[in-house]
Structure formats: C-alpha cells, structure tokens
Coordinates of C-alpha atoms (C1' of nucleotides) in Angstrom, one line a residue:
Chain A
X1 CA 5.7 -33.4 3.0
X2 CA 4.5 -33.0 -0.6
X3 CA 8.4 -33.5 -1.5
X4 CA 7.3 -32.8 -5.5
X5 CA 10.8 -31.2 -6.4
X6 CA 13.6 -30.8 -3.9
X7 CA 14.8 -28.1 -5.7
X8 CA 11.4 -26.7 -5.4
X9 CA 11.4 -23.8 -2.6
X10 CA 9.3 -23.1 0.1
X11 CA 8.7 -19.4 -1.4
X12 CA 8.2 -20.7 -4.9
X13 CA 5.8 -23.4 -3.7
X14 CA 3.2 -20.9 -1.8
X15 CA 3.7 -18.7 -4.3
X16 CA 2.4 -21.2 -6.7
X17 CA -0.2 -22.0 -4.7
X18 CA -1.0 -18.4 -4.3
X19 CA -1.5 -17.4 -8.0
X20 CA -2.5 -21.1 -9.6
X21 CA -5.8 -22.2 -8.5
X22 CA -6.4 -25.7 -7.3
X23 CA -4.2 -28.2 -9.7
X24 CA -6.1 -31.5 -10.2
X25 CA -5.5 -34.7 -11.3
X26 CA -3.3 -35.8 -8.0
X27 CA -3.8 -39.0 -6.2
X28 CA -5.0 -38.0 -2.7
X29 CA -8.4 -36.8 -1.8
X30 CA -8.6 -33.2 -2.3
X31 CA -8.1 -30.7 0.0
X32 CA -10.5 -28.7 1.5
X33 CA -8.9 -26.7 2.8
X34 CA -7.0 -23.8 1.0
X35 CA -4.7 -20.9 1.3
X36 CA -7.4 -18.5 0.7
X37 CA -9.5 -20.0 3.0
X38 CA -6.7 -20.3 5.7
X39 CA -5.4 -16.3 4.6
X40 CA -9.3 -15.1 5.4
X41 CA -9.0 -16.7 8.0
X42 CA -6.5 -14.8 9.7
X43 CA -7.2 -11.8 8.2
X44 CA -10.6 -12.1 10.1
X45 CA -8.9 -13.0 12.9
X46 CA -6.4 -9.8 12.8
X47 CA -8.9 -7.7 11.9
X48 CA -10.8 -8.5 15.7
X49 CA -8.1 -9.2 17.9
X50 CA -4.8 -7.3 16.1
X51 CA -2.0 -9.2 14.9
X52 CA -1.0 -10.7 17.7
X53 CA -4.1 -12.9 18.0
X54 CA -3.1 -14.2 14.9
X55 CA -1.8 -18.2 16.3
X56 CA -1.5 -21.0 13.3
X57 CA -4.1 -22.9 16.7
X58 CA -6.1 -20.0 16.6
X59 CA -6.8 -19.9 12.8
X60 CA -7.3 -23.6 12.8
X61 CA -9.7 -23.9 15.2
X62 CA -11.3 -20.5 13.4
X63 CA -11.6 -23.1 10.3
X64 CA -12.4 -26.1 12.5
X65 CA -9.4 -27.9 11.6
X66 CA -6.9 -28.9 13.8
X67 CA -3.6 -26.9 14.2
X68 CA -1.2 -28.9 11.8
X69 CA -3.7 -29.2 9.0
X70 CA -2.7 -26.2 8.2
X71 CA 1.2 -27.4 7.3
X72 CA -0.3 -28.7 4.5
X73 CA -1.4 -25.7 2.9
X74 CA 0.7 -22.8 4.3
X75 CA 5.0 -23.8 4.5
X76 CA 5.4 -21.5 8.0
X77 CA 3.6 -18.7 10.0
X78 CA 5.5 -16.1 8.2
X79 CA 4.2 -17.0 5.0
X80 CA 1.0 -17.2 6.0
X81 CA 1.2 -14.0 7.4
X82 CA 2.6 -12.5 4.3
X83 CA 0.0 -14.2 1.9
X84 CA -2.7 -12.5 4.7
X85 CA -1.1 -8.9 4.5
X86 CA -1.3 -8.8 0.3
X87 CA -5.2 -10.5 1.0
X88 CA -6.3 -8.3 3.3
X89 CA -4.5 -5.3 1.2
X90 CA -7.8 -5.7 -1.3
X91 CA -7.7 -4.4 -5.1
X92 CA -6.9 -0.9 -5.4
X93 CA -9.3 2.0 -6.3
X94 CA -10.2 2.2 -9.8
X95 CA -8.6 5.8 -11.1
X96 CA -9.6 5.3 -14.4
X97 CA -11.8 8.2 -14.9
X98 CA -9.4 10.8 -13.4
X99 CA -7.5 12.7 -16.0
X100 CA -5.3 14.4 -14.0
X101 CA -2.3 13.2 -12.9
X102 CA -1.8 14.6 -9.6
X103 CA -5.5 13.6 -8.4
X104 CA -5.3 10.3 -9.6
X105 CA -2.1 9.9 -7.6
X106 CA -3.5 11.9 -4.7
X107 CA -6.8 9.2 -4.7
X108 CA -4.2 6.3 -4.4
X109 CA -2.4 7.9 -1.5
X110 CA -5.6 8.4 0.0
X111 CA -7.1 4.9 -0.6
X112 CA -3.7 2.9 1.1
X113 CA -3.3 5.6 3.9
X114 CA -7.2 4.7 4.2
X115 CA -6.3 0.9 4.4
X116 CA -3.8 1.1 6.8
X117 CA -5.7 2.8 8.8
X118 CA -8.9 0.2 8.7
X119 CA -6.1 -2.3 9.0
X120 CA -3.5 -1.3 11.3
X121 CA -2.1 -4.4 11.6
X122 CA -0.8 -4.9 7.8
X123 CA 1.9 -2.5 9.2
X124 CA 3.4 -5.0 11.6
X125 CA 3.5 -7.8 8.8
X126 CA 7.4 -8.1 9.0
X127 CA 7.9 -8.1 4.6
X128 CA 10.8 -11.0 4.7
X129 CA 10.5 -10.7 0.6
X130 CA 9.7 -8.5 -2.6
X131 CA 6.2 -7.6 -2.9
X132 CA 4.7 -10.1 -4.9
X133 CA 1.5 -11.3 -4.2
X134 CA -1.2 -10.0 -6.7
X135 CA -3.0 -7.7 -4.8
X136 CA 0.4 -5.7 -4.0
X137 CA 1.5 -5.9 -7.7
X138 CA -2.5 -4.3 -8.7
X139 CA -1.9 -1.7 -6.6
X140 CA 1.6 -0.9 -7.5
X141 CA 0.3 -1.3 -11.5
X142 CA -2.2 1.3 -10.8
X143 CA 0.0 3.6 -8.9
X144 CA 2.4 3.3 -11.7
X145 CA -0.3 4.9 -14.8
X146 CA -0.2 7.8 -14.0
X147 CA 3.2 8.4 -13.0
X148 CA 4.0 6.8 -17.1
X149 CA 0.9 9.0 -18.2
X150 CA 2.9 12.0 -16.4
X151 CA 6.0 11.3 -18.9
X152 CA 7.9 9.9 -16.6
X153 CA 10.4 7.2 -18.3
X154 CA 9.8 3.5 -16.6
X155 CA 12.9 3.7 -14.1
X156 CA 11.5 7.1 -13.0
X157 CA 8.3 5.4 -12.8
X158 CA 9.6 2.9 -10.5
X159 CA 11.3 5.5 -8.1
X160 CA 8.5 7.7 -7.9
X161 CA 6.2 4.3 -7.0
X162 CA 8.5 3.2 -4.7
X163 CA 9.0 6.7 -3.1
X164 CA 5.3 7.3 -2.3
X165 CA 4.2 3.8 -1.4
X166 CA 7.3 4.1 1.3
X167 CA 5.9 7.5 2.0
X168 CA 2.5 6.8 3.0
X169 CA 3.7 3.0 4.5
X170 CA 6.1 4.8 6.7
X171 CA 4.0 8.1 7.7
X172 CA 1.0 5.3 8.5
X173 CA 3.8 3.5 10.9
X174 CA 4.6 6.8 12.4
X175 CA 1.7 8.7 12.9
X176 CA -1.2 5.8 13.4
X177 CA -0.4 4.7 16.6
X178 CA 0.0 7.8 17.9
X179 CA -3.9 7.9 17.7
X180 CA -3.5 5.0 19.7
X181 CA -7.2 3.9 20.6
X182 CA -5.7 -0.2 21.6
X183 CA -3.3 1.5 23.9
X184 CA -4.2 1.5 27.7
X185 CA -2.2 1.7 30.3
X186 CA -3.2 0.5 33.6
X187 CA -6.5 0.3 31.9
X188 CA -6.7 4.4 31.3
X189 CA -6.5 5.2 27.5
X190 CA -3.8 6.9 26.3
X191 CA -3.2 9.5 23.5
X192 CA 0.6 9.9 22.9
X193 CA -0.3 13.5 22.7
X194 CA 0.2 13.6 26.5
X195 CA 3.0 12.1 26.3
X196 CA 5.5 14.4 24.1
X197 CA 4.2 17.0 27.1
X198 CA 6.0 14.3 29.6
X199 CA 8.9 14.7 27.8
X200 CA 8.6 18.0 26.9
X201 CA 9.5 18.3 30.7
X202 CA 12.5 16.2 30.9
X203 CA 14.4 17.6 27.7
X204 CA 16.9 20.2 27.6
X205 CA 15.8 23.0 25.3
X206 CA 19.6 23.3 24.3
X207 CA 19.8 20.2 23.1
X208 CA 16.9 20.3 20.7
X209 CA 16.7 23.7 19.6
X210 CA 15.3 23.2 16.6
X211 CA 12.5 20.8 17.9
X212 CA 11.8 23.2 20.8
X213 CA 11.0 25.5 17.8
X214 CA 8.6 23.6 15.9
X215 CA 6.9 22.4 19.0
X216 CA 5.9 25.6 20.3
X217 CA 5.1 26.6 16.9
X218 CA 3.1 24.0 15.6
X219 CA 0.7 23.5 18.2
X220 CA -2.2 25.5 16.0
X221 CA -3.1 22.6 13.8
X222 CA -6.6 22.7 13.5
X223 CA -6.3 20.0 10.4
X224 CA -9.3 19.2 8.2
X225 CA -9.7 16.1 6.5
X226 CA -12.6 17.2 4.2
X227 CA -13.7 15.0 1.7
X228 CA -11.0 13.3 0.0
X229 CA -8.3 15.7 0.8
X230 CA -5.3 14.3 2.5
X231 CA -4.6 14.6 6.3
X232 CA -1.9 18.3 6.3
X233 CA 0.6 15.7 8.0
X234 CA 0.7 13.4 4.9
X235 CA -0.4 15.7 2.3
X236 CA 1.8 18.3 2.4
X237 CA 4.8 16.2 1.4
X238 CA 3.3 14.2 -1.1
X239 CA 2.0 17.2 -3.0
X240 CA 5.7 18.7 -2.7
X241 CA 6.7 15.8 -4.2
X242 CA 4.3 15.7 -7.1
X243 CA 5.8 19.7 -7.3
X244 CA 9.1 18.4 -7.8
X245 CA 7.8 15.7 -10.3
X246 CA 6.0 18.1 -12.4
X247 CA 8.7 20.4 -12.8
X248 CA 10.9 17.8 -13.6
X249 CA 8.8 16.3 -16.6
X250 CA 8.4 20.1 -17.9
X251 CA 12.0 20.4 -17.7
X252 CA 12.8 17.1 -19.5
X253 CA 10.5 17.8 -22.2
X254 CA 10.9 21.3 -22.6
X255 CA 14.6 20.8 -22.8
Chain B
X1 CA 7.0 -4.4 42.0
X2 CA 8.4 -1.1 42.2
X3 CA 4.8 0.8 42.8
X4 CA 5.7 4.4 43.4
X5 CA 2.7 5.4 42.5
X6 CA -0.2 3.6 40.8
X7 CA -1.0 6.6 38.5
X8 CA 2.0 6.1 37.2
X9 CA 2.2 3.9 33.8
X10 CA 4.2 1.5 32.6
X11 CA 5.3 3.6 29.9
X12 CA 6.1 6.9 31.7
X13 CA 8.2 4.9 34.2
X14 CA 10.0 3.3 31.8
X15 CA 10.7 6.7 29.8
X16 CA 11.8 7.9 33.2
X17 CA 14.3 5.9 33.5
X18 CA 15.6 6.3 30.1
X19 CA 15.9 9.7 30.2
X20 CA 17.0 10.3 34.1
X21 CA 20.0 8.8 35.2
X22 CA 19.9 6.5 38.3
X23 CA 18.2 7.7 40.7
X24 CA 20.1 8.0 44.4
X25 CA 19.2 8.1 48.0
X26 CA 17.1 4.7 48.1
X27 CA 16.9 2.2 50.7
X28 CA 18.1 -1.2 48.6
X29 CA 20.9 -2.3 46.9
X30 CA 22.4 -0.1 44.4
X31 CA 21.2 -2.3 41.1
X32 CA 24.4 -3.6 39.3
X33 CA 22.3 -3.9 36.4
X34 CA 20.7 -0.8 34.0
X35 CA 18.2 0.0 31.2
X36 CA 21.1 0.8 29.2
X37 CA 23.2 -2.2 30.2
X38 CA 20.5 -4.4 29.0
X39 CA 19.8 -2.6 26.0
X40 CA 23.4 -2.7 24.7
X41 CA 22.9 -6.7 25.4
X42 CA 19.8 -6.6 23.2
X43 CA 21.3 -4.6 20.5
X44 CA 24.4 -7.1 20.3
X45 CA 22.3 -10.2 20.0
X46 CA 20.1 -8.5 17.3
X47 CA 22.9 -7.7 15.2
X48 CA 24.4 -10.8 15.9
X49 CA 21.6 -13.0 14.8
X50 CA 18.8 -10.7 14.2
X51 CA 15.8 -9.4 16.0
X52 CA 14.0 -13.0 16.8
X53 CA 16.9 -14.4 18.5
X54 CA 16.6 -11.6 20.6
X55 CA 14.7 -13.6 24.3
X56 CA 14.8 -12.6 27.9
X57 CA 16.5 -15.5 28.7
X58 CA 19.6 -14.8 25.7
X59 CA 19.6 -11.1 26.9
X60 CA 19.8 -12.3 30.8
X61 CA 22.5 -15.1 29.9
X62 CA 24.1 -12.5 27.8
X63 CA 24.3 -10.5 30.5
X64 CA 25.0 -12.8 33.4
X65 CA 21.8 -12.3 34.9
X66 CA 18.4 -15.1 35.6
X67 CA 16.0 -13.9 33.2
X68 CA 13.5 -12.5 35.4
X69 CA 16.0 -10.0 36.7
X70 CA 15.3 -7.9 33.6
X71 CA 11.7 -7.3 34.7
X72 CA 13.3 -5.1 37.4
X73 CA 14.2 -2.7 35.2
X74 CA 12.1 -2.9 31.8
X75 CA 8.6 -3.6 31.8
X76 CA 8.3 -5.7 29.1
X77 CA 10.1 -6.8 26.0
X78 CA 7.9 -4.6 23.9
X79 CA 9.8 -1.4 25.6
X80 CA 12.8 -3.4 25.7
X81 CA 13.4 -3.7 22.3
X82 CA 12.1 -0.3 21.5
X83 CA 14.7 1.2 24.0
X84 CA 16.9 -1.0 21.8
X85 CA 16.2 0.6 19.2
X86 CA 16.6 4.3 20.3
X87 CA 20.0 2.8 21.6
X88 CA 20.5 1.2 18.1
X89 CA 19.8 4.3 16.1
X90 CA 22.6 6.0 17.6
X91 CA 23.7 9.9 17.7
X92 CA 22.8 11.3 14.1
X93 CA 25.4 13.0 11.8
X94 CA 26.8 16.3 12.2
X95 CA 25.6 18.4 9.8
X96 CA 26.8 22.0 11.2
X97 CA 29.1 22.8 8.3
X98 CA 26.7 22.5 5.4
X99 CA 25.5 25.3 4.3
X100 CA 23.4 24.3 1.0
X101 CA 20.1 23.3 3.0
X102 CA 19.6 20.4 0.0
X103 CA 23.0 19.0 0.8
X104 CA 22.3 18.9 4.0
X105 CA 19.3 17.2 4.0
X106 CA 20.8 14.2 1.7
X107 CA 24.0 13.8 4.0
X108 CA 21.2 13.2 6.9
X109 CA 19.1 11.2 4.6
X110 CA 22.1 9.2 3.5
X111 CA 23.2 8.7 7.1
X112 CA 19.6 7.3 8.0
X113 CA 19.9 5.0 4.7
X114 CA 23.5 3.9 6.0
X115 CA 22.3 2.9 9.8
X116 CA 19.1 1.0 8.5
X117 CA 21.5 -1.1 6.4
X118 CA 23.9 -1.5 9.1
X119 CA 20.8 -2.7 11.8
X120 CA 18.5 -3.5 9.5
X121 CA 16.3 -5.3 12.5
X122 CA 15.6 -1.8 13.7
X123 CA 12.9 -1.5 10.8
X124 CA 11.0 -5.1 12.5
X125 CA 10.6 -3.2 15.7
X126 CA 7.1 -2.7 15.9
X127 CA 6.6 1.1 16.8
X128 CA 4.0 1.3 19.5
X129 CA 4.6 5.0 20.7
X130 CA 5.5 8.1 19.3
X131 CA 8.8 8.4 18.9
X132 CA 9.9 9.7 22.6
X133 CA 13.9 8.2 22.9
X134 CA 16.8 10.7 23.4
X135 CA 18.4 9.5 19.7
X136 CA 15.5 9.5 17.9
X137 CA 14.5 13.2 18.8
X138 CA 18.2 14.1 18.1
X139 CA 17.9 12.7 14.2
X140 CA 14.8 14.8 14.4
X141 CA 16.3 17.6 15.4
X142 CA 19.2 17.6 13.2
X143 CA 16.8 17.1 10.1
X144 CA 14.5 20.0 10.8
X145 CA 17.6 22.4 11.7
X146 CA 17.9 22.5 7.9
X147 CA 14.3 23.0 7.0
X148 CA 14.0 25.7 9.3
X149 CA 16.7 27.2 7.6
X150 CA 15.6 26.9 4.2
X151 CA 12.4 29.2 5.5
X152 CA 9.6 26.6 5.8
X153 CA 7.4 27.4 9.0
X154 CA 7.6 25.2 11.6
X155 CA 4.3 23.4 10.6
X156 CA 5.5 22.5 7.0
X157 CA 9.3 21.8 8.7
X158 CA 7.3 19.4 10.6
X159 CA 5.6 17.5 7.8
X160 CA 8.7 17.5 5.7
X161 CA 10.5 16.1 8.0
X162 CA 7.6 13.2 9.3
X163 CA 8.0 12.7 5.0
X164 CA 11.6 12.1 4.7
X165 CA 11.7 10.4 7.9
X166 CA 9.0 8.0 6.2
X167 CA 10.6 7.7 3.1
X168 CA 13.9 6.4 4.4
X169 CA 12.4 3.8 6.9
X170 CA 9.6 2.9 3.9
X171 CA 12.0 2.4 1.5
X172 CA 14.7 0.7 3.5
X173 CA 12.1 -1.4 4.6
X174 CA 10.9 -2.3 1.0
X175 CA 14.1 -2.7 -0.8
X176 CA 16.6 -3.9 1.9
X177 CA 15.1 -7.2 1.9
X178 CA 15.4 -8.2 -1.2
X179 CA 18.8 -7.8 -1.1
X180 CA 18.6 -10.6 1.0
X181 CA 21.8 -11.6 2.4
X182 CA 20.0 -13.7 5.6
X183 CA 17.7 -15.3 2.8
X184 CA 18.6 -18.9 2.2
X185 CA 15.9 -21.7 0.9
X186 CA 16.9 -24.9 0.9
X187 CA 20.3 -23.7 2.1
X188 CA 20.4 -22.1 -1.5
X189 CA 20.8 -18.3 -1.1
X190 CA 18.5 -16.3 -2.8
X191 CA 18.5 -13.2 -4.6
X192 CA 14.7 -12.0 -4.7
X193 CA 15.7 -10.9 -8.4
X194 CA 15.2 -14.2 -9.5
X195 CA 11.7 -14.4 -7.4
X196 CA 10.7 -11.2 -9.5
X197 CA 11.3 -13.8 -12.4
X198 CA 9.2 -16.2 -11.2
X199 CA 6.3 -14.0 -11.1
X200 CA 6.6 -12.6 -14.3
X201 CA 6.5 -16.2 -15.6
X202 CA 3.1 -16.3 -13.7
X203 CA 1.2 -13.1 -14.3
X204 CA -0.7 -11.8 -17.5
X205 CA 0.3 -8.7 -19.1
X206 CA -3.1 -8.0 -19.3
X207 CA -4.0 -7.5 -16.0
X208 CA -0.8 -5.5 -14.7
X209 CA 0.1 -3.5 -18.3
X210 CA 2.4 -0.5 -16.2
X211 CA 4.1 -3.2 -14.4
X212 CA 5.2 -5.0 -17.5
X213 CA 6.1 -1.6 -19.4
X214 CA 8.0 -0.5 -16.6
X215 CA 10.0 -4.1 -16.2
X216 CA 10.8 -4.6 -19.4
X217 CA 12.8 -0.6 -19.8
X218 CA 13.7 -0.8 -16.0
X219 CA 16.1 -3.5 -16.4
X220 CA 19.2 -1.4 -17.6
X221 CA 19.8 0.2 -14.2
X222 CA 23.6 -0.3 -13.4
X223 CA 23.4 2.1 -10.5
X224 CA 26.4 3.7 -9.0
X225 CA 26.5 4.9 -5.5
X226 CA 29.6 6.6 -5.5
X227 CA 31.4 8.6 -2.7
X228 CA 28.1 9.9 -0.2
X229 CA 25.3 9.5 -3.5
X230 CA 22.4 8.2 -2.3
X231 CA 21.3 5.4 -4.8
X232 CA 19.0 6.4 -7.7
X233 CA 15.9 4.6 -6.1
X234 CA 16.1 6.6 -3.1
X235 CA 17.9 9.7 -4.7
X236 CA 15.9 10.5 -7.5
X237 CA 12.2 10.6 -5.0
X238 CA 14.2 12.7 -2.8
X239 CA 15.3 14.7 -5.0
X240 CA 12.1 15.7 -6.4
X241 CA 11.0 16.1 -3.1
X242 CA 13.6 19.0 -2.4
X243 CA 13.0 20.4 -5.3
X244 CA 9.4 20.5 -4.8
X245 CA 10.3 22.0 -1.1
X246 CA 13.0 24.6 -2.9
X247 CA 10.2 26.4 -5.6
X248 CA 7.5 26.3 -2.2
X249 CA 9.3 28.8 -0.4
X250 CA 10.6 30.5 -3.4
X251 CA 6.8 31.4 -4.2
X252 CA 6.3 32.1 -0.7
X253 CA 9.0 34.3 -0.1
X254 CA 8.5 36.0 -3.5
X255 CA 5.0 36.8 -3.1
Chain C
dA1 C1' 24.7 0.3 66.7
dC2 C1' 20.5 -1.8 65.4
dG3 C1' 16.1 -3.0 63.7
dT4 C1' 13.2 -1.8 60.0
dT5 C1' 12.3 -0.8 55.6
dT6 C1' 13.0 -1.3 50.7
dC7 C1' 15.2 -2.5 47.1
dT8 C1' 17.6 -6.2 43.9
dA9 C1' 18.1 -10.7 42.1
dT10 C1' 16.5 -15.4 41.9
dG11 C1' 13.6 -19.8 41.4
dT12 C1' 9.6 -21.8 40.3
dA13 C1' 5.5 -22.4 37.7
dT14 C1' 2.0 -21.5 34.0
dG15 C1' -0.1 -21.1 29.8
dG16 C1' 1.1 -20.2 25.3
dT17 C1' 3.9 -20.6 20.9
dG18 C1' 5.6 -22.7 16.2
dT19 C1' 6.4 -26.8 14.1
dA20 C1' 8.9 -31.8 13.5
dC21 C1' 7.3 -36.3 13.1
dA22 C1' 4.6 -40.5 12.8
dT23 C1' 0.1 -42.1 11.8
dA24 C1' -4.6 -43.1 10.1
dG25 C1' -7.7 -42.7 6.5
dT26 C1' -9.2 -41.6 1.8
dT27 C1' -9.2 -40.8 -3.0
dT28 C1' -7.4 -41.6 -7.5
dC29 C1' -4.4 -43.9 -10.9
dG30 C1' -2.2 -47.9 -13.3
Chain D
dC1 C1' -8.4 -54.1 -7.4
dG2 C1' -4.1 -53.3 -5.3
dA3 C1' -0.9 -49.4 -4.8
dA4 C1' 0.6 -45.0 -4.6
dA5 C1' -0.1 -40.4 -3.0
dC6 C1' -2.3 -37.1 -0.7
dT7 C1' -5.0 -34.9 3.5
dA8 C1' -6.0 -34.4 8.1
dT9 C1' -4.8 -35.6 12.9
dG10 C1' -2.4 -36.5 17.4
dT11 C1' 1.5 -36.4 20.0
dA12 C1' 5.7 -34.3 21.5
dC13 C1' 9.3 -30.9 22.1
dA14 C1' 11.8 -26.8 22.9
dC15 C1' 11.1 -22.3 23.8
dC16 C1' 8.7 -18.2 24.9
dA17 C1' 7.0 -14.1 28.1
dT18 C1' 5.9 -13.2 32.5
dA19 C1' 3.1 -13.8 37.3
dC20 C1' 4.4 -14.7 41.8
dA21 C1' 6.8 -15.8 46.1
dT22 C1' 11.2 -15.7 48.3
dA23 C1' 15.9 -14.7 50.0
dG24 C1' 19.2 -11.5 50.8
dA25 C1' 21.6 -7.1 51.0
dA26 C1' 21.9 -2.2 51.6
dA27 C1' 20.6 2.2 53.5
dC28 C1' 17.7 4.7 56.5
dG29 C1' 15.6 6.4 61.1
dT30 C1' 16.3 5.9 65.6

DNA sequence: ACGTTTCTATGTATGGTGTACATAGTTTCG
DNA sequence: CGAAACTATGTACACCATACATAGAAACGT
C-alpha cells in the first residue's frame, strides 16, 4: 500500500493519477507500468472480446505483468473500468467551423451515437461516479458551446447537455443490441426483430392497444442514414428537442 | 435439460415461461418453485443490498432452494436478473384521467424518474434484448397512448417515446449516482459534489472554457421539486422536448 | 393397479473471478 | 553507504456461474 495520506481516497488517488502525469522524485524504482498503459490495455481487450473478457489476469498477462502488479497502479476493477470507458471515449469532434447551432449539436449526437456503436461495450461500464475523467469533461465542454452560443444561460446549458448526452446514452442502450450481431442462440444468429413477432403472438391486443397501434403502423421504415444525418429513430427527437430549444431562446429574448 | 425442442432458444423458452402461466398436463412433479418466485427473491436481495449481492446461491438460500435448482427454471442469470427487472419495474401509472397530453406525459415521466430512484440497480442491468417483459411493454404502452393522442403518427409516437424512455433511464443513470447515498471511501460518505471540486482544482480553464463558464453561473441552483414537479435538470429538457413535439403537429395539422 | 416415462430438486466438481497479504528486489535519498 | 520507500511477484482465499450425474416423486398409458 502507498499509504501517502489516510485521509487520501481511493477515488481522489486514481484520479490524481489520471490527470497528473508521472510525479518523480520518490524513493522506489519507477514504475513501468502506468494507468494509461494498463487503461489501453483493457480497452484493447474490450474492444476484441466485449466487456466481459475484460479480467484484471487477463489485462496483465495482455501487458506481461503478472495479475497483482496491477494493484499498484489501478485501486480496484471498477476503477479501472471507469478510467477505460472515459479512454476509450476519445476526444470529441472538433465543431469549430460550424456556425450553426443546431448542426453543430446534430454532429456531436452523431459522433457519440457513432462511438457507442464502434464501442458497444462503454454502455455496460456501470458509472459508480460523476463523469470526470478528461475525455468525458472534452466532450461535455464541446457539447456545451453551442448550446451557450444558442443563448442559452449556463444552468440551461447544463440541462440541455445533460438531456441529450442521456438521450443518445440511453437510445444507444436501447436500440444497439437490438442489432444484436454477438447474440447467438444455439449458435443461430439472432435479430430481435424476430423476436417482438414471438411476442407479438402471445400478447393480448386489449392490453396494449396503443402498442398494437404503432406496431402495425410502423412497420414501413425504410430509414436512411445518408451521410451525416441521424438514424429517424434518434433523430427525430433530438431535432424536436433542438425545436423546443429554439423557440425557447426566441421567446426569452424577444420577451 | 428440459429439451422440447432443439429449435427452440434459450431465450424464447424463457420468454415462454414469463408470459404463459404454468403449463399443466405433464408427467413430473408439479415444480414448487416459479420464474416469478425466484424473481421476487432476486428483486428483494437487490434492493436489499444492491445488484452484486445478487448470486445463485443468495437467491437459492433466499428461497430455500440448492442453487442449482434455479437452472430448472431460468436459463441463466443474465435472463434472471432481466426478468428481475421487468418484475422490478412494476405496473406503470394510470394516466386515464389526464386530458392535457403534456401533463400526461410528465406524470409518466415522473413516475419512471420516481421508480429508478426507488430501484436504482435496475439501470446496472445490462439490457441484452429488446425490451420484451409484460411491464416494460405496459410503461410503453401507457406513454404512447398520449402521443397518439396528441396526433403524432405512429412512427414519430414511436421515436418519441424510444426519446423519453432514453432520457429518463440516461439521466437517472447520470445523476442518481452522484447523489451517492451507497458511496462511502474510507468509511467517509461522499457527496460527488465535493469530487466535482477536486477536479476543478485539477483542470485548466483553458482547455474546457464552457465547462468553467457554465460552473461558475450554475452554482445558484436551489431546486425545488415540489408536489409531482419533475426536477429542473430533468424538467426543463423535457420540457423543451414537448414543446418541440406541441408546434410539430401544430404545423402539421395546420398545413 | 402397475410399470414406465418424465419431470423436479440435489450434490459434486470445475475453471474462473477479484483481491488481501506477505515477500523479494531495486532505486533513490539522507 | 546504510536505510527508507517503492514496484513487481507469488500464494492463498472466498466466491462465482454453471456442466453433469443422480435420486426421487408424480402422472400417464396400459
């Protein structure tokens, strides 16, 4: 145990040791190992094998250390798996150049619902804590420019952030594994599309009226991800949303 | 094994037997034990002491049973605990006497928001199928009722509903944690307000300019969430939302 | 009534997990 | 040049999900 301050946290210490680069001038010989190192790691390793591969043995032996070295670097699993999440997030798209508020919002949607999608597994990362690590703050800072640029006041700001990261986090959770390309079952790929036809059969109509409804009406979905336009499912809400926003800061201003 | 038919998965058998009662007319003994029985059992552990403590072995003890008895009626724990959570979730609210379509909406957004608080492990199941349980169509259901009725096809009612369904579980699952109540370091419990702190300490203005604009005015926010309000940092994305969703099918119908 | 079938519940065993703890070795400071 | 402090390792433990074989009981066909 490094046992440097009592009163020093777990959380607080790997979050140090996530935004201070190596301190020197300690005693020991220095580590080479690091938390970086270890995060890539098992990023690399979720990235191949889902999140579930992810074992504190099997990152080691990825690194060629053996299991408990990494204790030394990492306070617990969960950490490590948080730390992972914010590295394998990446920096956020650059939206500099777009003037417009709704596009430049509309390309940030698009880049994390991108993300999740080319990294499933950040979705199962259970978040024990605020987001904090840097790459989760860049994106949030980016997210939040053009929502201030709209004339939106900073608690507004933060609502509207926190209403379309949730949006896209939580439409990702729903609607990706219903694609479901890992899941086999007795080794036959499944689409869950089948599936809401097996139930389809079992439910009682009077029950779910309104669900009945939409079901047999919203079959027709030819969707068309062209380009950089959102997927109907995710884009439709969002651009309600940016609607209601709009209307809002013309209101406010107007007033 | 049970082995009725080899085309039949894992996962269809196991929604059979959520959705059909028990079956009669067999040759063994009547089982004493259910799907729901042991669901219930996993449900009480889970808000007992949360979704890890949550074992075959605790459920089995729980329930007076040898662990591998459950195997006999689940096929894994994966489906077990997302049976749990259909069971969890509960019957939604009972919206029949609202008329205002908005108001309606926010009572079943509000409930959602309630019951995530109230099982908060819910949000740590991983989701692995569409979402196919009897109570989780019936909150579906009883949020697109209201759509329909505000005039949006069933398409749109659809996405609305995927977006307010993924706002509630994404910002529950954002901002519930850091209220933290099962968060203790050191035995210390701790507020992730003061981790928020921490950070700031650590990162340059520089790099996150937004994110320092928007905590230095966001810091006055005494919210109240009296009576059935929903609180401002769900409420006011909601909100906008609707209002977004109110002046779409005004143009429409107006055209 | 009876044997046969078929189901439930159990016991045992296996390979894996996270991590506490003690130790050996190495580097830097006083 | 000791001595302190740090890294990496090895061992050990409790627990986990679940594959498999077995025993027993209930309902069916006769």
């Amino acid at each position: 145990m490094t046992t440097r301050d009592s009163k020093d946290s777990d959380l607080q210490r790997s979050l140090t040791l996530l935004w201070t680069e190596r301190r020197r001038g300690q005693r020991g010989p220095r580590s080479r190992l690091t938390v970086e190192l270890i995060a890539q790691a098992a990023v690399r390793i979720a990235d191949a094998d889902g999140l579930d591969a992810v074992s504190m043995q099997r990152v080691a032996t990825e690194l060629g250390y053996s299991t408990m070295s990494l204790y030394n670097h990492v306070p617990s699993k969960d950490l490590l798996l948080e730390v992972a999440a914010d590295v394998g997030a990446g920096a956020p798209p650059d939206l500099g150049g777009t003037a417009d508020f709704r596009e430049a919002v509309r390309r940030w949607v698009g880049a994390l619902w991108a993300g999740f999608h080319s990294r499933p597994w950040i979705l199962r990362v259970p978040l024990d804590h605020a987001p904090v690590g840097p790459n989760q703050l860049a994106w949030l800072d980016r997210l939040l420019r053009p929502l201030l640029a709209a004339g939106l006041p900073g608690g507004e700001a933060r609502a509207a952030a926190l209403h379309l990261t949730a949006v896209v986090r939580g439409t990702a959770q729903i609607s990706i594994n219903m694609a479901g390309e890992h899941k086999r079952d007795n080794g036959i790929p499944r689409s869950d599309a089948d599936l809401t036809h097996v139930v389809a059969e079992l439910l009682d109509p009077a029950d779910y009226p309104a669900l009945t409804a939409v079901h047999a009406a919203g079959l027709a979905g030819p969707e068309r991800a062209d380009g950089d336009a959102l997927p109907f499912e995710l884009g439709f809400g969002v651009d309600r949303f940016l609607d209601g926003i709009e209307s809002w800061v013309a209101a406010k201003s107007g007033d």
